[in-house]
Coordinates of C-alpha atoms and ligand atoms in Angstrom, one line a residue:
Chain A
M1162 CA 0.0 0.0 0.1
E1163 CA 1.6 3.3 -1.0
K1164 CA 1.7 5.8 1.7
F1165 CA -0.4 8.9 0.8
G1166 CA 1.2 12.4 1.5
I1167 CA 1.2 16.1 0.8
P1168 CA 4.7 17.3 2.0
D1169 CA 5.0 20.8 3.4
P1170 CA 7.6 22.7 1.1
F1171 CA 7.4 25.8 3.4
E1172 CA 8.8 24.5 6.7
G1173 CA 12.2 26.0 6.3
E1174 CA 11.4 29.4 5.2
R1175 CA 8.3 29.6 7.4
E1176 CA 10.8 29.1 10.4
A1177 CA 13.6 31.1 9.2
K1178 CA 12.0 34.3 8.1
G1179 CA 8.3 33.8 7.7
F1180 CA 7.8 34.7 4.1
G1181 CA 9.1 33.6 0.6
T1182 CA 8.8 35.7 -2.9
V1183 CA 6.9 34.4 -5.9
Q1184 CA 7.8 36.1 -9.2
D1185 CA 4.8 36.7 -11.3
Q1186 CA 4.4 38.7 -14.8
E1187 CA 6.9 41.4 -13.2
D1188 CA 4.3 42.0 -10.0
D1189 CA 6.2 39.8 -7.5
V1190 CA 4.4 38.7 -4.5
M1191 CA 5.6 38.2 -0.8
M1192 CA 4.0 35.1 0.5
L1193 CA 3.2 35.1 4.1
L1194 CA 3.8 31.7 5.7
R1195 CA 3.0 31.8 9.4
L1196 CA -0.5 31.2 10.7
K1197 CA -0.5 34.3 12.8
D1198 CA 0.7 36.5 9.9
V1199 CA -1.7 35.1 7.7
R1200 CA -4.8 35.7 9.9
K1201 CA -3.7 39.1 10.8
T1202 CA -3.2 40.2 7.3
A1203 CA -6.6 38.7 6.2
K1204 CA -8.2 40.7 8.9
D1205 CA -6.7 44.0 8.0
V1206 CA -8.5 44.7 5.1
K1207 CA -7.8 48.4 4.9
T1208 CA -4.1 47.9 4.6
F1209 CA -4.4 44.7 2.5
Q1210 CA -7.1 45.1 0.0
S1211 CA -9.0 42.9 -2.3
G1212 CA -10.7 45.5 -4.2
A1213 CA -7.6 46.1 -6.4
K1214 CA -7.8 46.1 -10.2
P1215 CA -9.7 42.9 -11.0
G1216 CA -7.5 39.8 -11.2
R1217 CA -4.7 41.4 -9.4
I1218 CA -5.1 39.4 -6.1
V1219 CA -5.0 36.2 -7.8
V1220 CA -1.6 34.4 -8.2
P1221 CA -0.8 34.2 -11.0
S1222 CA -2.4 37.5 -11.8
E1223 CA -5.3 37.3 -14.1
V1224 CA -5.1 41.1 -14.8
S1225 CA -4.3 40.4 -18.6
I1226 CA -7.3 37.9 -19.0
R1227 CA -10.4 39.7 -17.4
D1228 CA -11.8 42.9 -16.5
T1229 CA -14.8 41.7 -14.5
R1230 CA -14.5 42.0 -11.0
Q1231 CA -15.3 38.8 -9.0
I1232 CA -18.1 39.5 -6.5
P1233 CA -18.0 39.6 -3.3
F1234 CA -14.3 38.1 -3.6
E1235 CA -12.6 41.3 -5.1
V1236 CA -14.8 43.8 -3.5
D1237 CA -13.9 45.6 0.0
P1238 CA -16.0 47.0 2.8
P1239 CA -18.5 48.4 3.1
L1240 CA -19.9 47.3 -0.2
H1241 CA -18.4 43.8 0.3
G1242 CA -20.7 43.2 3.5
K1243 CA -23.9 44.3 1.2
Y1244 CA -23.0 41.9 -1.5
R1245 CA -22.1 38.9 1.1
S1246 CA -25.4 39.4 2.9
V1247 CA -27.5 39.3 -0.3
L1248 CA -25.8 36.0 -1.3
E1249 CA -25.4 34.3 2.3
D1250 CA -28.6 32.6 2.3
W1251 CA -28.4 31.3 -1.1
F1252 CA -24.9 29.9 -0.4
R1253 CA -26.2 28.4 3.0
R1254 CA -28.8 26.0 1.3
P1255 CA -26.3 23.1 1.2
E1256 CA -27.1 22.7 4.9
N1257 CA -30.6 21.4 4.1
T1258 CA -31.4 17.8 4.3
D1259 CA -32.9 17.6 0.6
Y1260 CA -29.5 19.1 -0.7
Q1261 CA -27.5 16.8 1.1
Q1262 CA -29.6 13.7 0.0
A1263 CA -29.3 15.0 -3.6
I1264 CA -25.4 14.9 -3.1
A1265 CA -25.6 11.5 -1.9
A1266 CA -27.4 10.4 -4.8
I1267 CA -24.9 11.9 -7.3
I1268 CA -22.2 9.9 -5.3
R1269 CA -24.1 6.8 -5.6
E1270 CA -24.8 7.1 -9.4
L1271 CA -21.1 8.0 -9.8
L1272 CA -20.0 4.9 -7.8
S1273 CA -22.1 2.6 -9.9
E1274 CA -20.5 4.1 -13.0
V1275 CA -16.8 3.6 -11.7
K1276 CA -17.3 0.0 -10.1
A1277 CA -18.2 -1.1 -13.5
K1278 CA -14.7 -0.7 -14.8
S1279 CA -11.5 -2.1 -13.6
S1280 CA -9.3 1.1 -13.8
V1281 CA -10.8 4.6 -13.5
E1282 CA -8.8 7.9 -14.0
A1283 CA -10.3 9.5 -11.1
V1284 CA -9.7 13.2 -11.8
S1285 CA -11.7 13.1 -14.8
E1286 CA -13.9 10.4 -14.2
F1287 CA -15.0 10.8 -10.8
S1288 CA -13.8 14.3 -9.2
L1289 CA -14.7 16.2 -12.1
K1290 CA -18.0 14.7 -12.6
L1291 CA -18.9 15.0 -8.9
Q1292 CA -17.6 18.5 -8.8
S1293 CA -19.9 19.6 -11.8
R1294 CA -23.0 17.6 -11.0
A1295 CA -23.0 18.9 -7.4
L1296 CA -22.6 22.5 -9.0
T1297 CA -26.1 22.2 -10.6
L1298 CA -27.4 22.1 -7.0
L1299 CA -25.7 25.2 -6.1
L1300 CA -26.9 26.9 -9.0
N1301 CA -30.2 25.1 -8.9
I1302 CA -30.4 24.5 -12.8
P1303 CA -31.1 21.2 -14.6
Y1304 CA -28.7 18.2 -13.8
A1305 CA -28.0 17.7 -17.6
E1306 CA -26.1 21.0 -17.7
A1307 CA -23.5 19.4 -15.6
E1308 CA -22.2 17.5 -19.0
T1309 CA -21.3 20.8 -20.6
W1310 CA -18.9 21.7 -17.9
I1311 CA -17.6 18.3 -17.8
S1312 CA -16.8 18.5 -21.4
W1313 CA -14.6 21.5 -20.7
G1314 CA -12.0 19.4 -18.8
T1315 CA -10.4 19.8 -15.4
H1316 CA -8.9 23.3 -16.1
V1317 CA -11.1 26.2 -17.1
F1318 CA -8.4 28.8 -16.6
R1319 CA -5.3 26.7 -16.8
S1320 CA -3.9 25.0 -19.6
E1321 CA -0.9 22.7 -19.7
D1322 CA 1.5 25.2 -21.1
S1323 CA 0.5 28.4 -19.5
A1324 CA -0.5 29.2 -16.2
V1325 CA -3.2 31.8 -17.3
D1326 CA -5.0 31.0 -20.5
G1327 CA -7.2 33.7 -22.0
D1328 CA -9.0 31.5 -24.6
K1329 CA -10.0 29.0 -22.1
A1330 CA -11.4 31.6 -19.7
E1331 CA -13.2 32.9 -22.8
I1332 CA -15.1 29.8 -22.7
L1333 CA -16.4 30.2 -19.3
Y1334 CA -17.1 33.9 -19.7
S1335 CA -19.2 33.7 -22.8
Y1336 CA -21.0 30.7 -21.5
I1337 CA -22.1 32.7 -18.6
D1338 CA -23.3 35.5 -20.6
R1339 CA -25.4 33.3 -22.6
Q1340 CA -26.9 31.9 -19.4
I1341 CA -27.5 35.4 -17.9
L1342 CA -29.3 36.4 -21.1
K1343 CA -31.5 33.1 -21.1
A1344 CA -32.4 33.9 -17.3
E1345 CA -33.2 37.5 -18.4
E1346 CA -35.6 36.2 -21.1
S1347 CA -37.4 33.5 -19.0
P1348 CA -36.5 33.8 -15.2
G1349 CA -36.7 30.7 -13.1
E1350 CA -35.6 29.7 -9.6
D1351 CA -32.0 29.5 -10.6
L1352 CA -29.0 31.4 -9.1
Y1353 CA -28.7 33.7 -12.5
S1354 CA -32.4 34.6 -12.0
I1355 CA -32.2 35.1 -8.2
L1356 CA -29.1 37.4 -8.8
L1357 CA -30.8 39.4 -11.7
N1358 CA -33.6 40.1 -9.1
S1359 CA -31.4 41.0 -6.3
E1360 CA -30.9 44.4 -4.9
I1361 CA -28.1 46.3 -3.5
D1362 CA -28.3 49.9 -2.4
G1363 CA -32.0 50.1 -3.4
R1364 CA -31.1 49.2 -7.1
K1365 CA -30.9 45.9 -9.2
F1366 CA -27.8 44.0 -9.7
T1367 CA -26.4 45.1 -13.0
K1368 CA -25.7 42.3 -15.6
E1369 CA -21.7 42.9 -15.0
E1370 CA -22.3 42.1 -11.3
V1371 CA -24.3 38.9 -11.9
R1372 CA -21.3 38.0 -14.2
G1373 CA -19.0 38.8 -11.4
V1374 CA -20.6 36.4 -8.9
M1375 CA -21.1 33.7 -11.6
I1376 CA -17.3 33.6 -12.5
L1377 CA -16.4 33.4 -8.9
T1378 CA -18.8 30.5 -8.4
F1379 CA -17.6 28.6 -11.2
A1380 CA -14.0 29.3 -11.2
G1381 CA -13.5 29.2 -7.2
G1382 CA -15.0 26.0 -6.8
R1383 CA -13.6 24.1 -9.7
D1384 CA -9.9 22.9 -9.2
T1385 CA -10.5 23.3 -5.4
V1386 CA -13.1 21.0 -5.1
I1387 CA -11.6 18.6 -7.7
N1388 CA -8.3 18.4 -5.7
A1389 CA -10.1 18.1 -2.5
V1390 CA -12.1 15.1 -3.7
T1391 CA -9.3 13.5 -5.4
N1392 CA -6.9 13.7 -2.6
T1393 CA -9.7 12.2 -0.4
L1394 CA -9.9 9.0 -2.6
A1395 CA -6.1 8.9 -2.7
Y1396 CA -5.9 9.1 1.0
I1397 CA -8.6 6.5 1.6
A1398 CA -6.7 4.1 -1.0
S1399 CA -3.7 4.3 0.9
K1400 CA -5.5 3.7 4.4
P1401 CA -8.0 0.8 4.2
Q1402 CA -8.9 1.3 7.9
V1403 CA -10.5 4.9 7.4
L1404 CA -13.8 3.8 6.0
P1405 CA -14.5 1.1 8.6
A1406 CA -13.7 3.8 11.3
V1407 CA -16.1 6.3 9.9
K1408 CA -18.8 3.6 9.4
A1409 CA -18.3 2.8 13.1
N1410 CA -18.6 6.1 14.2
P1411 CA -20.1 8.7 11.7
A1412 CA -19.8 11.4 14.3
I1413 CA -16.1 11.9 13.2
I1414 CA -17.1 13.0 9.6
T1415 CA -17.2 16.7 10.8
T1416 CA -13.6 16.6 12.3
A1417 CA -12.4 14.5 9.5
V1418 CA -13.5 16.7 6.8
E1419 CA -11.9 19.7 8.7
E1420 CA -8.8 18.0 9.1
L1421 CA -8.8 16.9 5.4
V1422 CA -9.3 20.4 4.3
R1423 CA -6.5 21.6 6.6
Y1424 CA -4.1 18.9 5.4
F1425 CA -4.9 19.3 1.8
S1426 CA -5.2 23.0 1.5
P1427 CA -6.9 22.8 -1.8
L1428 CA -6.1 26.6 -2.5
T1429 CA -2.4 27.3 -1.9
H1430 CA -2.7 31.0 -1.3
M1431 CA -4.5 34.2 -2.1
G1432 CA -3.1 37.6 -2.7
R1433 CA -4.1 41.1 -1.5
V1434 CA -2.7 44.7 -2.8
V1435 CA -0.8 46.7 0.1
T1436 CA -2.7 50.2 0.4
A1437 CA 0.0 51.9 2.4
D1438 CA 3.8 51.2 3.3
T1439 CA 4.0 48.8 6.3
E1440 CA 6.0 46.1 7.8
I1441 CA 5.5 42.4 8.0
C1442 CA 7.9 40.0 9.6
E1443 CA 10.1 42.8 10.1
H1444 CA 10.4 43.4 6.4
A1445 CA 9.4 46.6 5.0
V1446 CA 6.3 46.4 2.5
K1447 CA 5.7 49.0 -0.1
A1448 CA 2.3 50.4 -1.1
D1449 CA 0.9 49.0 -4.3
S1450 CA 2.7 45.8 -3.8
R1451 CA 1.3 42.4 -3.4
V1452 CA 1.5 39.7 -0.5
S1453 CA -0.2 36.6 -0.4
L1454 CA -1.8 34.6 2.4
C1455 CA -0.4 31.1 2.2
W1456 CA -3.0 28.9 3.4
A1457 CA -1.1 26.0 2.8
S1458 CA 1.8 26.8 4.8
A1459 CA -0.2 28.3 7.7
N1460 CA -2.0 25.0 8.0
R1461 CA 1.1 23.3 8.8
D1462 CA 2.3 25.8 11.3
P1463 CA 3.8 23.9 14.3
N1464 CA 3.2 26.8 16.7
T1465 CA -0.4 25.9 16.6
F1466 CA -0.9 22.4 15.0
E1467 CA 0.4 19.4 17.0
N1468 CA 2.1 17.0 14.5
P1469 CA 0.8 19.1 11.5
N1470 CA 2.2 16.8 8.8
E1471 CA -0.1 14.0 10.1
I1472 CA -3.7 13.5 9.2
N1473 CA -5.7 13.1 12.6
L1474 CA -9.2 12.5 11.5
E1475 CA -10.3 13.2 15.3
R1476 CA -8.5 16.7 15.6
Q1477 CA -10.7 18.5 18.1
L1478 CA -9.0 22.0 18.0
N1479 CA -8.3 22.8 14.4
P1480 CA -8.3 26.4 13.6
H1481 CA -7.1 25.8 9.9
V1482 CA -7.5 28.4 7.1
G1483 CA -8.2 25.9 4.4
F1484 CA -11.3 28.0 3.3
G1485 CA -9.4 31.3 4.1
F1486 CA -10.1 33.6 6.9
G1487 CA -12.0 36.9 7.9
I1488 CA -14.5 38.7 5.8
H1489 CA -13.3 37.0 2.3
K1490 CA -13.5 33.4 3.5
C1491 CA -14.8 31.1 1.2
L1492 CA -18.4 31.6 0.1
G1493 CA -18.8 28.1 -1.2
A1494 CA -17.4 26.5 2.1
T1495 CA -20.8 25.0 3.0
H1496 CA -21.3 23.5 -0.2
A1497 CA -17.5 22.2 -0.4
R1498 CA -18.0 20.7 3.1
Q1499 CA -21.3 19.1 2.3
V1500 CA -19.9 17.3 -0.8
L1501 CA -16.9 16.1 1.3
R1502 CA -18.9 14.9 4.4
T1503 CA -21.3 13.2 2.0
L1504 CA -18.7 11.8 0.2
L1505 CA -16.9 10.0 3.4
Q1506 CA -20.6 9.0 4.6
V1507 CA -21.5 7.3 1.3
L1508 CA -18.3 5.5 0.9
A1509 CA -18.3 4.3 4.5
E1510 CA -22.0 3.1 4.4
D1511 CA -21.7 1.3 1.2
D1512 CA -18.5 -0.4 2.2
I1513 CA -16.6 0.8 -0.7
K1514 CA -12.9 -0.3 -1.3
I1515 CA -10.5 1.7 -3.3
S1516 CA -7.1 0.8 -4.5
L1517 CA -4.5 2.8 -6.1
L1518 CA -3.1 1.7 -9.5
E1519 CA -0.9 4.4 -10.8
A1520 CA -0.8 8.3 -10.3
K1521 CA 0.9 11.4 -11.7
E1522 CA 1.1 14.1 -9.2
N1523 CA 0.2 17.7 -9.7
I1524 CA 3.0 20.0 -8.5
E1525 CA 2.5 23.6 -8.4
D1526 CA 5.4 25.7 -9.0
W1527 CA 5.9 28.8 -7.0
G1528 CA 9.5 29.6 -7.6
E1529 CA 11.5 28.6 -4.6
F1530 CA 8.6 26.2 -3.4
Q1531 CA 7.2 23.3 -5.2
R1532 CA 4.0 22.2 -3.9
K1533 CA 1.8 18.9 -4.5
V1534 CA -1.7 20.1 -4.5
G1535 CA -3.1 16.9 -5.9
Y1536 CA -2.9 14.7 -9.1
D1537 CA -2.9 15.4 -12.8
Q1538 CA -4.1 11.9 -13.0
I1539 CA -4.7 9.1 -10.7
H1540 CA -5.9 5.6 -11.7
L1541 CA -8.0 4.0 -9.0
S1542 CA -10.1 1.0 -8.8
F1543 CA -13.5 0.9 -7.0
S1544 CA -15.2 -2.1 -5.5
Chain B
M1252 CA -30.2 18.9 32.3
S1253 CA -29.2 22.6 32.2
Q1254 CA -31.1 25.6 31.3
I1255 CA -29.2 28.1 29.1
I1256 CA -30.6 31.5 27.9
F1257 CA -29.7 32.9 24.5
I1258 CA -30.3 36.5 23.6
T1259 CA -29.7 37.3 20.2
Q1260 CA -28.7 40.5 18.4
N1261 CA -32.3 41.4 17.9
Q1262 CA -33.0 41.0 21.7
E1263 CA -34.9 37.7 21.2
R1264 CA -34.7 35.5 24.1
Y1265 CA -34.5 31.7 24.1
E1266 CA -34.7 29.4 27.2
L1267 CA -33.1 26.0 25.9
S1268 CA -32.1 23.0 27.8
A1269 CA -29.8 20.2 27.2
E1270 CA -27.8 17.6 28.8
S1271 CA -24.7 17.2 26.5
G1272 CA -22.9 18.8 23.6
S1273 CA -21.6 22.4 23.1
L1274 CA -23.5 25.5 23.1
M1275 CA -22.9 25.9 19.5
E1276 CA -24.7 22.7 18.9
L1277 CA -27.4 23.6 21.2
A1278 CA -27.9 27.1 19.4
K1279 CA -27.8 25.4 15.9
A1280 CA -30.4 22.9 16.7
N1281 CA -32.8 25.6 17.9
R1282 CA -31.8 27.8 14.7
I1283 CA -30.6 30.6 17.0
S1284 CA -29.7 33.5 14.6
G1285 CA -26.1 34.8 14.5
I1286 CA -24.6 31.1 15.4
D1287 CA -23.6 29.5 12.1
G1288 CA -21.2 26.9 13.4
D1289 CA -19.6 26.7 10.0
C1290 CA -16.8 24.5 11.0
G1291 CA -18.8 22.0 13.2
G1292 CA -16.9 23.1 16.2
V1293 CA -13.2 22.7 15.8
C1294 CA -12.4 26.3 16.3
S1295 CA -11.8 27.3 12.8
C1296 CA -14.6 29.5 11.6
A1297 CA -15.5 31.9 14.7
T1298 CA -19.1 31.8 13.4
C1299 CA -20.2 30.9 16.9
H1300 CA -19.1 33.9 18.9
I1301 CA -21.0 34.7 22.1
H1302 CA -20.6 36.9 25.1
I1303 CA -21.0 35.2 28.4
H1304 CA -22.9 37.1 31.1
P1305 CA -20.2 38.8 33.5
D1306 CA -21.6 36.8 36.5
H1307 CA -21.2 33.5 34.7
F1308 CA -18.0 33.8 32.9
E1309 CA -15.7 32.9 35.8
Q1310 CA -17.6 29.7 36.4
L1311 CA -16.7 28.1 33.2
P1312 CA -13.5 26.4 32.4
A1313 CA -10.9 28.9 30.9
A1314 CA -10.5 29.0 27.2
S1315 CA -7.7 27.4 25.3
E1316 CA -4.7 29.3 23.8
I1317 CA -6.2 28.4 20.3
E1318 CA -9.5 29.8 21.3
L1319 CA -8.2 33.0 22.5
E1320 CA -6.1 33.6 19.4
M1321 CA -9.1 33.2 17.6
L1322 CA -11.1 35.7 19.5
E1323 CA -8.4 38.1 19.6
L1324 CA -9.0 38.9 15.9
E1325 CA -12.9 38.8 16.1
D1326 CA -15.0 41.8 15.7
N1327 CA -17.3 42.9 18.7
V1328 CA -14.9 41.1 21.0
S1329 CA -15.4 41.7 24.8
D1330 CA -13.9 40.5 28.1
T1331 CA -16.4 37.7 28.3
S1332 CA -16.3 36.6 24.7
R1333 CA -15.8 32.7 24.1
L1334 CA -16.7 30.5 21.1
A1335 CA -19.8 28.7 21.7
C1336 CA -18.4 25.5 20.2
Q1337 CA -15.9 25.3 23.0
V1338 CA -18.3 25.6 25.9
K1339 CA -19.8 22.4 27.0
V1340 CA -23.3 22.2 28.1
Q1341 CA -22.2 20.0 31.1
D1342 CA -19.9 22.8 32.2
A1343 CA -22.7 25.6 32.1
P1344 CA -23.9 26.7 35.5
E1345 CA -27.7 26.6 35.8
G1346 CA -29.6 29.4 33.9
L1347 CA -26.4 30.6 32.1
I1348 CA -27.1 33.8 29.9
V1349 CA -25.2 34.1 26.8
T1350 CA -25.7 36.9 24.1
V1351 CA -25.0 36.2 20.6
A1352 CA -22.0 38.6 19.4
N1353 CA -23.0 38.8 15.7
Ligands
FES2633 S1 -18.1 26.4 15.1 FE1 -16.5 27.2 14.0 S2 -15.3 28.0 15.7 FE2 -17.0 27.4 16.7

């Protein structure tokens, strides 16, 4: 049985100086590595803004491929809170029992598909499909629409040869525009229609604002959910005792999912733009430069987490930042948690066995740090 | 069985009772507004921030370092702030009064 692991490439620099530097399109990023610094910086939204030029807080920067502001992610207070309160209830629907049951049904359908094969490339044949089909629930649109998204492949924004691919992004943007037009012509109960009908400051959302929310919903929840699901499967394949333990005590699912999110940290980091000269880790930081909050490194900080490189499914105190921290924490977290909790529950209840056949790791290149975030491909068998 | 009184930001008052679990779980089960408990109680989300009535604060076991560090960065923090997921019902004095912070 191969041991599953996601190494922590940040350990040395986190201890030595607390930050690293990522070069990106002549707009370098100071990457903060310690949990305390990451949390403090995430909270200080005045000095470390998200509402910069659209695409600039993302690393690698998307400034050259989009003008649309992602909402509420690239908006600062006070407007941020207004958007967030409009959206909050909708994005909490995954807590409902019928939503959870619908996810369980999607997973069971997928399992019957993959069990029929002797080898399954799980990124494209399981994780992408689960992510896409579950997204129809979040958007409240017909299930069949998932087939379109599955056909786009695993990377909407990323292609094999360049980190930021404008043509691929265009597929998503023009698709979203068409859906907004459709919802305008015949409104329904879907997220597009709800947004078109939502109000902020006493006026209706503009089409550009609807677009901004939808791009965030699609892009933010794609690679992240796919990596989290794939890593969960790989972990289970390496540890056959996990599912029986979950079955014997389903109450551990909650702590288990938080621990997996901490350990996997599906999103490595997220940037901010500095609004005034300041200092972090005894290091001067200039106004209009970029810093990033490295969730993946913060989640292995030994000053807070005991045995940070071990997965302890019953970790009781787990102040991880896998979904971000502060006002900009992940809007889709309720959905993502429900997908992962239900996945563990169904796999355990149905006595599924997973074996690893072959894998190619997905290693992100952040200059001085090479980080495994998941798999490009992983061949598994399900029984 | 302990009785616990929750007061929300809208001044709604709920008298609840329970035998086990955390104050966060109790509040969620009763849909108390302002307690979301997103992380399920592992001290990661701070969506369960409450203020304990000053008369009762000292009667509870002290908060852990990890909880204090989370509270430090919260809005509306007070001397009697706690995360409801870290307070066990069985440790609560009878008639404990808490105010939801958000
Ligand atoms: S429920 Fe998340 S910190 Fe209490």
